[in-house]
mmCIF file of C-alpha atoms in Angstrom:
data_model
loop_
_atom_site.group_PDB
_atom_site.id
_atom_site.type_symbol
_atom_site.label_atom_id
_atom_site.label_comp_id
_atom_site.label_asym_id
_atom_site.label_seq_id
_atom_site.Cartn_x
_atom_site.Cartn_y
_atom_site.Cartn_z
ATOM 1 C CA MET C 1 15.298 -1.731 -14.018
ATOM 2 C CA ASN C 2 12.668 -0.863 -12.091
ATOM 3 C CA SER C 3 11.007 2.825 -11.575
ATOM 4 C CA VAL C 4 12.489 5.298 -9.530
ATOM 5 C CA GLY C 5 10.335 9.089 -7.765
ATOM 6 C CA LEU C 6 12.270 12.145 -9.103
ATOM 7 C CA TYR C 7 12.304 15.142 -6.601
ATOM 8 C CA VAL C 8 13.068 18.595 -8.523
ATOM 9 C CA HIS C 9 13.385 21.624 -6.257
ATOM 10 C CA ILE C 10 12.261 25.152 -6.843
ATOM 11 C CA PRO C 11 14.292 27.882 -4.740
ATOM 12 C CA PHE C 12 12.445 30.404 -5.622
ATOM 13 C CA CYS C 13 10.137 32.384 -3.040
ATOM 14 C CA GLN C 14 8.671 35.893 -2.634
ATOM 15 C CA VAL C 15 9.462 35.674 0.864
ATOM 16 C CA LYS C 16 11.461 33.591 3.160
ATOM 17 C CA CYS C 17 9.319 32.434 6.361
ATOM 18 C CA LYS C 18 10.592 32.995 9.447
ATOM 19 C CA PHE C 19 10.355 28.852 10.680
ATOM 20 C CA CYS C 20 12.439 28.096 6.904
ATOM 21 C CA ASP C 21 15.888 26.975 6.744
ATOM 22 C CA PHE C 22 15.242 25.040 2.941
ATOM 23 C CA ALA C 23 17.392 25.914 0.782
ATOM 24 C CA ALA C 24 14.782 29.576 -0.379
ATOM 25 C CA TYR C 25 15.495 32.518 -1.662
ATOM 26 C CA PRO C 26 13.456 35.360 -2.249
ATOM 27 C CA GLY C 27 14.387 37.972 -4.986
ATOM 28 C CA LEU C 28 16.534 36.218 -7.072
ATOM 29 C CA LEU C 29 13.294 35.519 -9.576
ATOM 30 C CA LYS C 30 15.143 37.002 -12.578
ATOM 31 C CA GLU C 31 17.338 34.122 -12.253
ATOM 32 C CA ILE C 32 14.261 31.388 -13.385
ATOM 33 C CA PRO C 33 15.344 31.384 -16.854
ATOM 34 C CA ARG C 34 18.306 30.509 -16.193
ATOM 35 C CA TYR C 35 17.360 28.053 -13.592
ATOM 36 C CA LEU C 36 15.618 25.428 -15.772
ATOM 37 C CA SER C 37 18.357 26.145 -18.353
ATOM 38 C CA ALA C 38 20.696 24.423 -15.590
ATOM 39 C CA LEU C 39 17.665 21.957 -14.758
ATOM 40 C CA GLU C 40 17.439 20.617 -17.688
ATOM 41 C CA ARG C 41 21.129 19.536 -18.583
ATOM 42 C CA GLU C 42 21.407 18.203 -14.904
ATOM 43 C CA ILE C 43 18.903 15.593 -15.985
ATOM 44 C CA GLN C 44 20.165 14.508 -19.024
ATOM 45 C CA ALA C 45 21.921 12.246 -17.403
ATOM 46 C CA TYR C 46 19.085 10.790 -16.121
ATOM 47 C CA ARG C 47 17.997 10.014 -19.545
ATOM 48 C CA GLY C 48 15.749 6.717 -20.227
ATOM 49 C CA ILE C 49 15.343 5.962 -16.346
ATOM 50 C CA VAL C 50 11.786 4.995 -15.345
ATOM 51 C CA ILE C 51 9.962 6.790 -13.247
ATOM 52 C CA ASP C 52 6.351 6.824 -10.696
ATOM 53 C CA THR C 53 6.293 10.050 -8.468
ATOM 54 C CA LEU C 54 7.328 13.487 -9.113
ATOM 55 C CA TYR C 55 8.080 15.552 -6.770
ATOM 56 C CA PHE C 56 8.113 19.515 -6.815
ATOM 57 C CA GLY C 57 9.053 21.334 -4.021
ATOM 58 C CA GLY C 58 10.547 24.679 -2.651
ATOM 59 C CA GLY C 59 10.962 27.521 -2.028
ATOM 60 C CA THR C 60 7.688 27.430 -3.710
ATOM 61 C CA PRO C 61 6.949 25.593 -6.746
ATOM 62 C CA SER C 62 4.311 27.573 -7.828
ATOM 63 C CA ILE C 63 5.837 30.350 -8.229
ATOM 64 C CA LEU C 64 6.954 29.785 -11.319
ATOM 65 C CA SER C 65 4.409 30.513 -14.078
ATOM 66 C CA SER C 66 2.162 28.236 -16.422
ATOM 67 C CA THR C 67 4.937 29.050 -19.044
ATOM 68 C CA GLU C 68 7.848 28.223 -17.139
ATOM 69 C CA PHE C 69 6.082 25.081 -15.633
ATOM 70 C CA ASN C 70 5.094 24.212 -19.434
ATOM 71 C CA ARG C 71 8.458 24.017 -20.453
ATOM 72 C CA LEU C 72 10.332 22.327 -17.356
ATOM 73 C CA MET C 73 7.414 19.927 -17.347
ATOM 74 C CA ASN C 74 8.445 18.736 -21.230
ATOM 75 C CA SER C 75 12.408 18.718 -20.115
ATOM 76 C CA ILE C 76 11.261 15.727 -17.800
ATOM 77 C CA ARG C 77 9.153 14.282 -19.583
ATOM 78 C CA SER C 78 11.545 14.702 -22.664
ATOM 79 C CA VAL C 79 14.062 12.762 -20.626
ATOM 80 C CA PHE C 80 12.135 9.880 -18.856
ATOM 81 C CA THR C 81 9.707 7.585 -19.020
ATOM 82 C CA LEU C 82 6.712 7.784 -17.432
ATOM 83 C CA THR C 83 4.510 4.887 -16.104
ATOM 84 C CA SER C 84 1.083 5.541 -16.632
ATOM 85 C CA ASN C 85 0.015 5.309 -13.527
ATOM 86 C CA PHE C 86 2.490 7.334 -11.524
ATOM 87 C CA GLU C 87 1.450 10.182 -9.226
ATOM 88 C CA ALA C 88 2.893 13.485 -9.262
ATOM 89 C CA SER C 89 2.585 16.563 -6.638
ATOM 90 C CA ILE C 90 3.239 19.887 -6.113
ATOM 91 C CA GLU C 91 3.850 22.210 -3.682
ATOM 92 C CA CYS C 92 1.518 25.669 -3.962
ATOM 93 C CA ASN C 93 1.497 28.189 -1.385
ATOM 94 C CA PRO C 94 -2.430 29.697 -1.635
ATOM 95 C CA GLU C 95 -0.988 33.518 -2.953
ATOM 96 C CA THR C 96 1.331 32.097 -5.631
ATOM 97 C CA VAL C 97 -1.989 30.496 -7.252
ATOM 98 C CA ASP C 98 -4.601 30.774 -9.358
ATOM 99 C CA ALA C 99 -7.328 28.861 -12.309
ATOM 100 C CA GLU C 100 -4.894 29.430 -15.148
ATOM 101 C CA LYS C 101 -1.953 27.384 -13.333
ATOM 102 C CA LEU C 102 -4.497 25.226 -11.428
ATOM 103 C CA GLU C 103 -5.203 23.909 -15.119
ATOM 104 C CA THR C 104 -1.446 24.463 -16.488
ATOM 105 C CA TYR C 105 -0.820 21.909 -13.517
ATOM 106 C CA ARG C 106 -3.235 18.896 -14.446
ATOM 107 C CA LYS C 107 -2.661 18.942 -18.077
ATOM 108 C CA ASN C 108 0.514 17.912 -17.486
ATOM 109 C CA GLY C 109 -0.182 15.463 -15.449
ATOM 110 C CA VAL C 110 -0.222 16.909 -11.711
ATOM 111 C CA ASN C 111 -2.761 15.008 -10.191
ATOM 112 C CA ARG C 112 -1.067 15.833 -6.967
ATOM 113 C CA ILE C 113 -1.409 19.356 -4.881
ATOM 114 C CA SER C 114 -0.287 20.162 -1.165
ATOM 115 C CA PHE C 115 -1.184 23.054 0.021
ATOM 116 C CA GLY C 116 0.877 25.339 2.335
ATOM 117 C CA LEU C 117 -1.789 26.783 5.411
ATOM 118 C CA GLN C 118 0.737 26.673 8.346
ATOM 119 C CA VAL C 119 -2.155 27.688 10.393
ATOM 120 C CA THR C 120 -6.166 29.662 10.268
ATOM 121 C CA GLN C 121 -4.837 32.165 12.865
ATOM 122 C CA GLU C 122 -4.402 35.746 10.558
ATOM 123 C CA ARG C 123 -2.027 37.023 13.388
ATOM 124 C CA LEU C 124 -0.484 33.618 13.600
ATOM 125 C CA LEU C 125 0.067 33.375 9.231
ATOM 126 C CA LYS C 126 1.749 36.903 10.014
ATOM 127 C CA ASP C 127 4.035 36.055 12.218
ATOM 128 C CA LEU C 128 5.216 33.103 10.048
ATOM 129 C CA GLY C 129 5.924 35.391 7.613
ATOM 130 C CA ARG C 130 2.911 34.203 5.380
ATOM 131 C CA LEU C 131 1.421 36.305 2.265
ATOM 132 C CA HIS C 132 -1.763 34.413 1.900
ATOM 133 C CA SER C 133 -5.135 34.546 4.613
ATOM 134 C CA PHE C 134 -6.909 31.148 5.547
ATOM 135 C CA ASN C 135 -9.349 33.134 3.168
ATOM 136 C CA GLN C 136 -7.367 32.420 -0.027
ATOM 137 C CA LEU C 137 -6.648 28.750 0.637
ATOM 138 C CA LYS C 138 -10.218 28.240 0.756
ATOM 139 C CA LYS C 139 -10.584 29.503 -2.379
ATOM 140 C CA VAL C 140 -7.635 28.076 -3.711
ATOM 141 C CA PHE C 141 -8.959 24.375 -2.389
ATOM 142 C CA THR C 142 -12.332 25.365 -3.919
ATOM 143 C CA LEU C 143 -10.417 26.185 -8.011
ATOM 144 C CA ALA C 144 -8.326 23.318 -7.414
ATOM 145 C CA GLY C 145 -11.891 20.624 -7.016
ATOM 146 C CA GLU C 146 -12.843 22.542 -9.768
ATOM 147 C CA ALA C 147 -9.855 21.833 -12.055
ATOM 148 C CA GLY C 148 -10.481 18.198 -11.470
ATOM 149 C CA PHE C 149 -8.295 17.745 -8.960
ATOM 150 C CA LYS C 150 -9.217 14.404 -6.778
ATOM 151 C CA ASN C 151 -5.625 14.339 -4.276
ATOM 152 C CA LEU C 152 -5.605 17.100 -1.979
ATOM 153 C CA ASN C 153 -2.903 18.070 1.133
ATOM 154 C CA ILE C 154 -3.156 20.424 3.518
ATOM 155 C CA ASP C 155 -0.138 20.950 5.553
ATOM 156 C CA LEU C 156 -0.162 22.259 9.752
ATOM 157 C CA MET C 157 2.479 23.129 11.661
ATOM 158 C CA TYR C 158 2.056 23.567 15.338
ATOM 159 C CA GLY C 159 3.929 24.372 18.074
ATOM 160 C CA LEU C 160 3.932 27.969 17.161
ATOM 161 C CA PRO C 161 5.252 31.562 18.814
ATOM 162 C CA GLY C 162 1.582 32.307 20.427
ATOM 163 C CA GLN C 163 -0.463 29.486 18.833
ATOM 164 C CA SER C 164 -2.757 28.462 21.779
ATOM 165 C CA ARG C 165 -4.239 25.231 21.982
ATOM 166 C CA ALA C 166 -7.812 26.119 21.285
ATOM 167 C CA ASP C 167 -5.727 28.078 18.362
ATOM 168 C CA TRP C 168 -4.393 24.865 16.989
ATOM 169 C CA LYS C 169 -7.771 22.720 17.288
ATOM 170 C CA GLU C 170 -9.679 25.973 15.454
ATOM 171 C CA SER C 171 -7.012 25.257 12.516
ATOM 172 C CA LEU C 172 -7.991 21.496 12.988
ATOM 173 C CA ASP C 173 -11.086 21.723 12.603
ATOM 174 C CA GLN C 174 -11.547 24.846 9.999
ATOM 175 C CA THR C 175 -8.644 22.327 7.828
ATOM 176 C CA LEU C 176 -10.982 19.452 8.349
ATOM 177 C CA ALA C 177 -14.305 21.206 6.861
ATOM 178 C CA LEU C 178 -12.408 21.749 3.859
ATOM 179 C CA SER C 179 -12.012 17.740 2.872
ATOM 180 C CA PRO C 180 -8.714 17.125 2.574
ATOM 181 C CA ASP C 181 -7.568 13.651 1.493
ATOM 182 C CA HIS C 182 -4.264 13.686 3.356
ATOM 183 C CA LEU C 183 -3.301 15.866 6.418
ATOM 184 C CA SER C 184 0.074 16.840 6.935
ATOM 185 C CA ALA C 185 0.992 18.521 10.253
ATOM 186 C CA TYR C 186 4.497 19.125 11.689
ATOM 187 C CA ALA C 187 5.951 20.558 15.025
ATOM 188 C CA LEU C 188 7.614 23.662 14.865
ATOM 189 C CA SER C 189 12.207 23.202 15.028
ATOM 190 C CA ILE C 190 13.831 25.630 15.749
ATOM 191 C CA GLU C 191 16.651 25.907 12.512
ATOM 192 C CA GLU C 192 20.406 27.593 12.702
ATOM 193 C CA LYS C 193 19.720 29.711 9.975
ATOM 194 C CA THR C 194 16.090 30.759 10.271
ATOM 195 C CA ALA C 195 14.843 33.887 11.808
ATOM 196 C CA PHE C 196 12.829 32.001 14.774
ATOM 197 C CA LYS C 197 16.230 31.396 15.591
ATOM 198 C CA LYS C 198 18.125 35.183 15.030
ATOM 199 C CA SER C 199 14.936 35.881 17.315
ATOM 200 C CA GLY C 200 15.443 34.198 19.747
ATOM 201 C CA VAL C 201 11.893 31.864 19.760
ATOM 202 C CA GLU C 202 12.457 28.608 21.604
ATOM 203 C CA LYS C 203 10.653 25.865 20.904
ATOM 204 C CA ASP C 204 7.858 23.763 24.194
ATOM 205 C CA ASP C 205 8.198 20.608 24.510
ATOM 206 C CA ASP C 206 5.643 19.371 26.298
ATOM 207 C CA LEU C 207 2.949 22.343 24.593
ATOM 208 C CA GLN C 208 4.037 19.819 21.393
ATOM 209 C CA ALA C 209 3.651 16.692 22.422
ATOM 210 C CA GLU C 210 0.221 18.134 24.042
ATOM 211 C CA MET C 211 -0.623 19.486 20.480
ATOM 212 C CA TYR C 212 0.495 15.873 19.148
ATOM 213 C CA GLU C 213 -2.087 14.018 20.925
ATOM 214 C CA VAL C 214 -4.692 16.821 20.067
ATOM 215 C CA LEU C 215 -3.775 16.217 16.375
ATOM 216 C CA CYS C 216 -4.331 12.501 16.540
ATOM 217 C CA GLU C 217 -7.109 12.339 18.466
ATOM 218 C CA THR C 218 -8.931 15.120 15.757
ATOM 219 C CA LEU C 219 -7.927 12.273 13.833
ATOM 220 C CA GLU C 220 -8.443 9.483 15.144
ATOM 221 C CA ASN C 221 -12.950 9.428 13.841
ATOM 222 C CA THR C 222 -12.204 11.144 10.870
ATOM 223 C CA GLY C 223 -11.958 8.569 8.344
ATOM 224 C CA PHE C 224 -8.058 9.286 7.833
ATOM 225 C CA THR C 225 -5.718 7.002 8.337
ATOM 226 C CA HIS C 226 -2.126 8.035 10.587
ATOM 227 C CA TYR C 227 -0.379 5.811 8.683
ATOM 228 C CA GLU C 228 4.059 7.970 9.151
ATOM 229 C CA ILE C 229 4.425 10.063 11.709
ATOM 230 C CA SER C 230 2.709 13.668 10.744
ATOM 231 C CA ASN C 231 0.520 12.444 7.990
ATOM 232 C CA PHE C 232 -2.206 10.683 8.182
ATOM 233 C CA ALA C 233 -4.302 10.137 4.804
ATOM 234 C CA ARG C 234 -7.557 8.650 3.354
ATOM 235 C CA SER C 235 -7.280 5.336 2.169
ATOM 236 C CA GLY C 236 -5.654 5.348 -0.953
ATOM 237 C CA TYR C 237 -4.078 8.908 -0.648
ATOM 238 C CA GLU C 238 -1.102 8.461 0.944
ATOM 239 C CA CYS C 239 1.363 10.314 -0.485
ATOM 240 C CA ARG C 240 3.515 7.454 -3.117
ATOM 241 C CA HIS C 241 6.582 9.545 -3.438
ATOM 242 C CA ASN C 242 7.430 10.236 0.166
ATOM 243 C CA LEU C 243 6.673 7.111 0.888
ATOM 244 C CA LYS C 244 9.774 5.844 -1.247
ATOM 245 C CA TYR C 245 11.330 8.224 0.642
ATOM 246 C CA TRP C 246 10.116 5.939 3.869
ATOM 247 C CA LYS C 247 11.021 2.984 2.588
ATOM 248 C CA ASN C 248 14.476 2.825 1.359
ATOM 249 C CA GLN C 249 13.636 3.369 -1.986
ATOM 250 C CA ASN C 250 15.840 4.502 -5.227
ATOM 251 C CA CYS C 251 14.371 8.398 -5.370
ATOM 252 C CA LEU C 252 16.252 11.150 -7.760
ATOM 253 C CA GLY C 253 16.368 14.601 -6.693
ATOM 254 C CA ALA C 254 17.220 17.421 -9.498
ATOM 255 C CA GLY C 255 18.116 20.723 -8.358
ATOM 256 C CA VAL C 256 19.993 22.790 -5.402
ATOM 257 C CA SER C 257 20.148 21.990 -2.458
ATOM 258 C CA ALA C 258 18.477 18.653 -4.133
ATOM 259 C CA ALA C 259 19.470 14.785 -2.409
ATOM 260 C CA GLY C 260 18.624 11.684 -3.886
ATOM 261 C CA TYR C 261 19.408 7.853 -2.577
ATOM 262 C CA TRP C 262 20.935 5.992 -5.359
ATOM 263 C CA ASP C 263 22.711 2.964 -5.717
ATOM 264 C CA GLY C 264 23.700 2.493 -1.970
ATOM 265 C CA ALA C 265 25.008 6.019 -2.329
ATOM 266 C CA ARG C 266 22.960 9.100 -1.454
ATOM 267 C CA ARG C 267 24.302 12.289 -2.569
ATOM 268 C CA LYS C 268 23.157 16.545 -2.573
ATOM 269 C CA ASN C 269 23.884 19.137 -4.453
ATOM 270 C CA THR C 270 25.351 22.229 -3.393
ATOM 271 C CA GLU C 271 22.315 24.865 -1.713
ATOM 272 C CA ARG C 272 24.013 28.102 -3.315
ATOM 273 C CA VAL C 273 21.911 28.820 -6.865
ATOM 274 C CA MET C 274 24.486 30.108 -8.617
ATOM 275 C CA GLU C 275 27.006 27.795 -7.680
ATOM 276 C CA TYR C 276 24.553 25.178 -9.023
ATOM 277 C CA MET C 277 24.165 26.585 -12.042
ATOM 278 C CA ASP C 278 27.889 27.883 -12.512
ATOM 279 C CA ALA C 279 28.652 23.927 -12.435
ATOM 280 C CA VAL C 280 25.590 22.479 -14.228
ATOM 281 C CA GLU C 281 26.726 24.775 -17.065
ATOM 282 C CA CYS C 282 30.375 23.849 -16.731
ATOM 283 C CA GLY C 283 29.198 20.631 -17.194
ATOM 284 C CA LYS C 284 30.409 19.469 -13.826
ATOM 285 C CA SER C 285 28.281 17.271 -11.288
ATOM 286 C CA PRO C 286 26.604 20.258 -8.708
ATOM 287 C CA VAL C 287 26.951 17.353 -6.210
ATOM 288 C CA ILE C 288 28.637 18.736 -3.386
ATOM 289 C CA GLU C 289 28.571 15.695 -0.471
ATOM 290 C CA GLU C 290 27.737 11.723 -0.521
ATOM 291 C CA ALA C 291 27.938 8.676 1.340
ATOM 292 C CA ILE C 292 28.408 5.316 0.582
ATOM 293 C CA LEU C 293 26.431 3.405 2.701
ATOM 294 C CA SER C 294 27.886 -0.081 4.162
ATOM 295 C CA GLU C 295 25.517 -2.497 4.986
ATOM 296 C CA GLU C 296 25.192 -2.057 8.534
ATOM 297 C CA ASP C 297 24.384 1.837 7.696
ATOM 298 C CA ARG C 298 22.219 0.579 5.288
ATOM 299 C CA ILE C 299 19.243 -1.550 7.801
ATOM 300 C CA GLY C 300 20.461 0.952 10.246
ATOM 301 C CA GLU C 301 18.507 3.302 8.088
ATOM 302 C CA ASP C 302 15.101 0.727 7.163
ATOM 303 C CA LEU C 303 14.665 -0.093 10.122
ATOM 304 C CA MET C 304 14.492 3.527 11.226
ATOM 305 C CA LEU C 305 12.930 4.249 8.588
ATOM 306 C CA ALA C 306 9.871 1.931 8.620
ATOM 307 C CA LEU C 307 9.342 3.346 12.496
ATOM 308 C CA ARG C 308 8.053 6.641 10.653
ATOM 309 C CA LEU C 309 5.343 4.377 9.520
ATOM 310 C CA LYS C 310 2.073 2.631 10.745
ATOM 311 C CA GLU C 311 2.828 -0.741 8.776
ATOM 312 C CA GLY C 312 6.640 -0.601 11.059
ATOM 313 C CA CYS C 313 8.657 -3.799 8.923
ATOM 314 C CA THR C 314 9.462 -6.919 9.331
ATOM 315 C CA VAL C 315 12.806 -7.333 11.334
ATOM 316 C CA SER C 316 15.514 -9.696 9.784
ATOM 317 C CA LYS C 317 17.601 -11.994 11.200
ATOM 318 C CA VAL C 318 20.809 -9.055 10.102
ATOM 319 C CA MET C 319 18.893 -6.246 11.901
ATOM 320 C CA ARG C 320 18.420 -8.226 15.059
ATOM 321 C CA ASN C 321 21.807 -9.652 14.737
ATOM 322 C CA LEU C 322 22.703 -5.410 14.694
ATOM 323 C CA TYR C 323 20.059 -3.801 16.757
ATOM 324 C CA GLY C 324 17.764 -6.713 18.673
ATOM 325 C CA SER C 325 19.109 -4.885 22.357
ATOM 326 C CA ILE C 326 17.774 -1.454 21.099
ATOM 327 C CA ILE C 327 14.794 -3.271 20.044
ATOM 328 C CA ASP C 328 13.962 -5.220 23.051
ATOM 329 C CA LYS C 329 14.607 -1.789 25.605
ATOM 330 C CA TYR C 330 11.913 0.342 23.098
ATOM 331 C CA LEU C 331 8.928 -3.209 23.177
ATOM 332 C CA ASP C 332 9.806 -2.751 26.716
ATOM 333 C CA LEU C 333 9.904 0.398 27.240
ATOM 334 C CA GLY C 334 6.453 0.727 25.140
ATOM 335 C CA TYR C 335 8.221 2.267 22.589
ATOM 336 C CA LEU C 336 8.111 -0.502 20.262
ATOM 337 C CA LYS C 337 5.357 -3.299 19.492
ATOM 338 C CA MET C 338 4.607 -6.500 17.735
ATOM 339 C CA GLU C 339 2.126 -7.246 15.280
ATOM 340 C CA GLY C 340 2.473 -11.196 14.249
ATOM 341 C CA ASN C 341 5.846 -11.078 12.327
ATOM 342 C CA LYS C 342 6.134 -7.153 12.145
ATOM 343 C CA LEU C 343 7.799 -4.421 14.211
ATOM 344 C CA CYS C 344 5.825 -1.574 14.269
ATOM 345 C CA PRO C 345 5.509 1.705 16.467
ATOM 346 C CA THR C 346 3.142 2.834 18.738
ATOM 347 C CA GLU C 347 1.568 6.009 19.506
ATOM 348 C CA LYS C 348 3.773 6.613 22.317
ATOM 349 C CA GLY C 349 6.490 5.495 20.532
ATOM 350 C CA TRP C 350 6.328 8.347 17.898
ATOM 351 C CA LEU C 351 5.247 11.077 19.965
ATOM 352 C CA LEU C 352 8.895 10.138 22.067
ATOM 353 C CA SER C 353 10.920 8.563 18.929
ATOM 354 C CA ASN C 354 13.725 11.055 18.131
ATOM 355 C CA GLN C 355 15.630 9.269 21.161
ATOM 356 C CA MET C 356 14.841 5.956 19.462
ATOM 357 C CA PHE C 357 15.489 6.998 16.389
ATOM 358 C CA GLN C 358 19.279 8.148 17.435
ATOM 359 C CA GLU C 359 19.744 4.909 18.512
ATOM 360 C CA PHE C 360 19.102 2.957 15.474
ATOM 361 C CA LEU C 361 20.731 5.672 12.795
ATOM 362 C CA THR C 362 23.498 8.672 13.813
ATOM 363 C CA PRO C 363 23.673 10.934 10.456
ATOM 364 C CA PRO C 364 25.934 11.836 8.920
ATOM 365 C CA ASP C 365 26.696 15.699 8.235
ATOM 366 C CA LEU C 366 24.826 15.391 5.022
ATOM 367 C CA TYR C 367 20.960 14.345 6.453
ATOM 368 C CA SER C 368 22.398 15.434 10.218
ATOM 369 C CA ARG C 369 20.865 19.654 9.471
ATOM 370 C CA VAL C 370 17.041 17.119 9.420
ATOM 371 C CA ASP C 371 15.078 16.433 12.899
ATOM 372 C CA ILE C 372 14.579 12.896 12.174
ATOM 373 C CA ASN C 373 11.121 13.151 14.427
ATOM 374 C CA GLY C 374 9.456 14.525 11.006
ATOM 375 C CA ALA C 375 9.290 18.434 13.598
ATOM 376 C CA VAL C 376 11.102 19.671 10.389
ATOM 377 C CA GLY C 377 8.308 22.863 9.922
ATOM 378 C CA ASN C 378 8.128 22.506 6.653
ATOM 379 C CA ARG C 379 5.967 21.116 4.443
ATOM 380 C CA GLU C 380 5.890 17.188 3.317
ATOM 381 C CA THR C 381 9.163 15.839 3.873
ATOM 382 C CA LEU C 382 11.614 13.506 4.676
ATOM 383 C CA ARG C 383 12.447 14.499 0.990
ATOM 384 C CA GLN C 384 15.376 16.705 1.461
ATOM 385 C CA ALA C 385 16.333 14.469 4.735
ATOM 386 C CA LEU C 386 17.887 11.676 2.136
#
């Protein structure tokens, strides 16, 4: 059996950021032991499956204590077979990480850390509801390097309320000065259940487009490859787990709100912590939605997801029969280009991709909450889109 990816959702956090509409819940830290027990029970169904990527997302996975993280990793190792070269990523908020936790991650095989910085200006961090400072990020980033981590990502956001073009360029320059191996940059998206939406914040599409162009221009000559709409990496440091999503490969999801793709079906767990734990403890499935993909749906997804990537895809005869007129339309508009026998996105296509992607794929309700342009406003992820 081919190896697959595993996404594990940790829904706990100290505060919920004003832009976040993921399953992240402050005030439930006392439920962590019970939640870990439920996770342990849920993954038993996957015993013996081989995984080559592992991703801890949230919420704030780094809110787990070293003891709690050891427990979780021991459970995963007891159920799954891990390949010798597996990639294990964890999302971390700077204020929740110290030298002890970094050592715990390293000893447990974590080899990739994604730090949620977002911006470098203190006033903007406060406006987002973040609890850390840029100085805290710099300190923990240095600690991670000293602990032996050689694959470090930093997440940034642009198009924020009160964020100027100069602020954005400063955030980019100060972040690049730290020499991360990978950088993810997401445009602010105003989702229905967020504090920003409730307070009437609106995004400026034109400003976001200008900031995206600044992003691409700034990183163009810095040794990074712009390998996906919102992601840049030094050679060999592309996120293998997220590439599984973008290449429509099998990935399992465990925990609250986790979604996965397995044997032609997409499944998503409940977003409610108590409902999730109650279901698993009673021996019931926490899955609340399932979508079995038709061949046409799958091919449309394959095409849409591949066009998130710089490398694009080879257009099959079936793909051409189903979507040839749409492909030709966007080739004529300059959104797409042919490189040899591969159909690839242009920078213009990435900048204006929502319209194009919607024509290749009308997402079922299970995924409609996600801006398929990648402007999800929260860390690296197509992970919750799939």
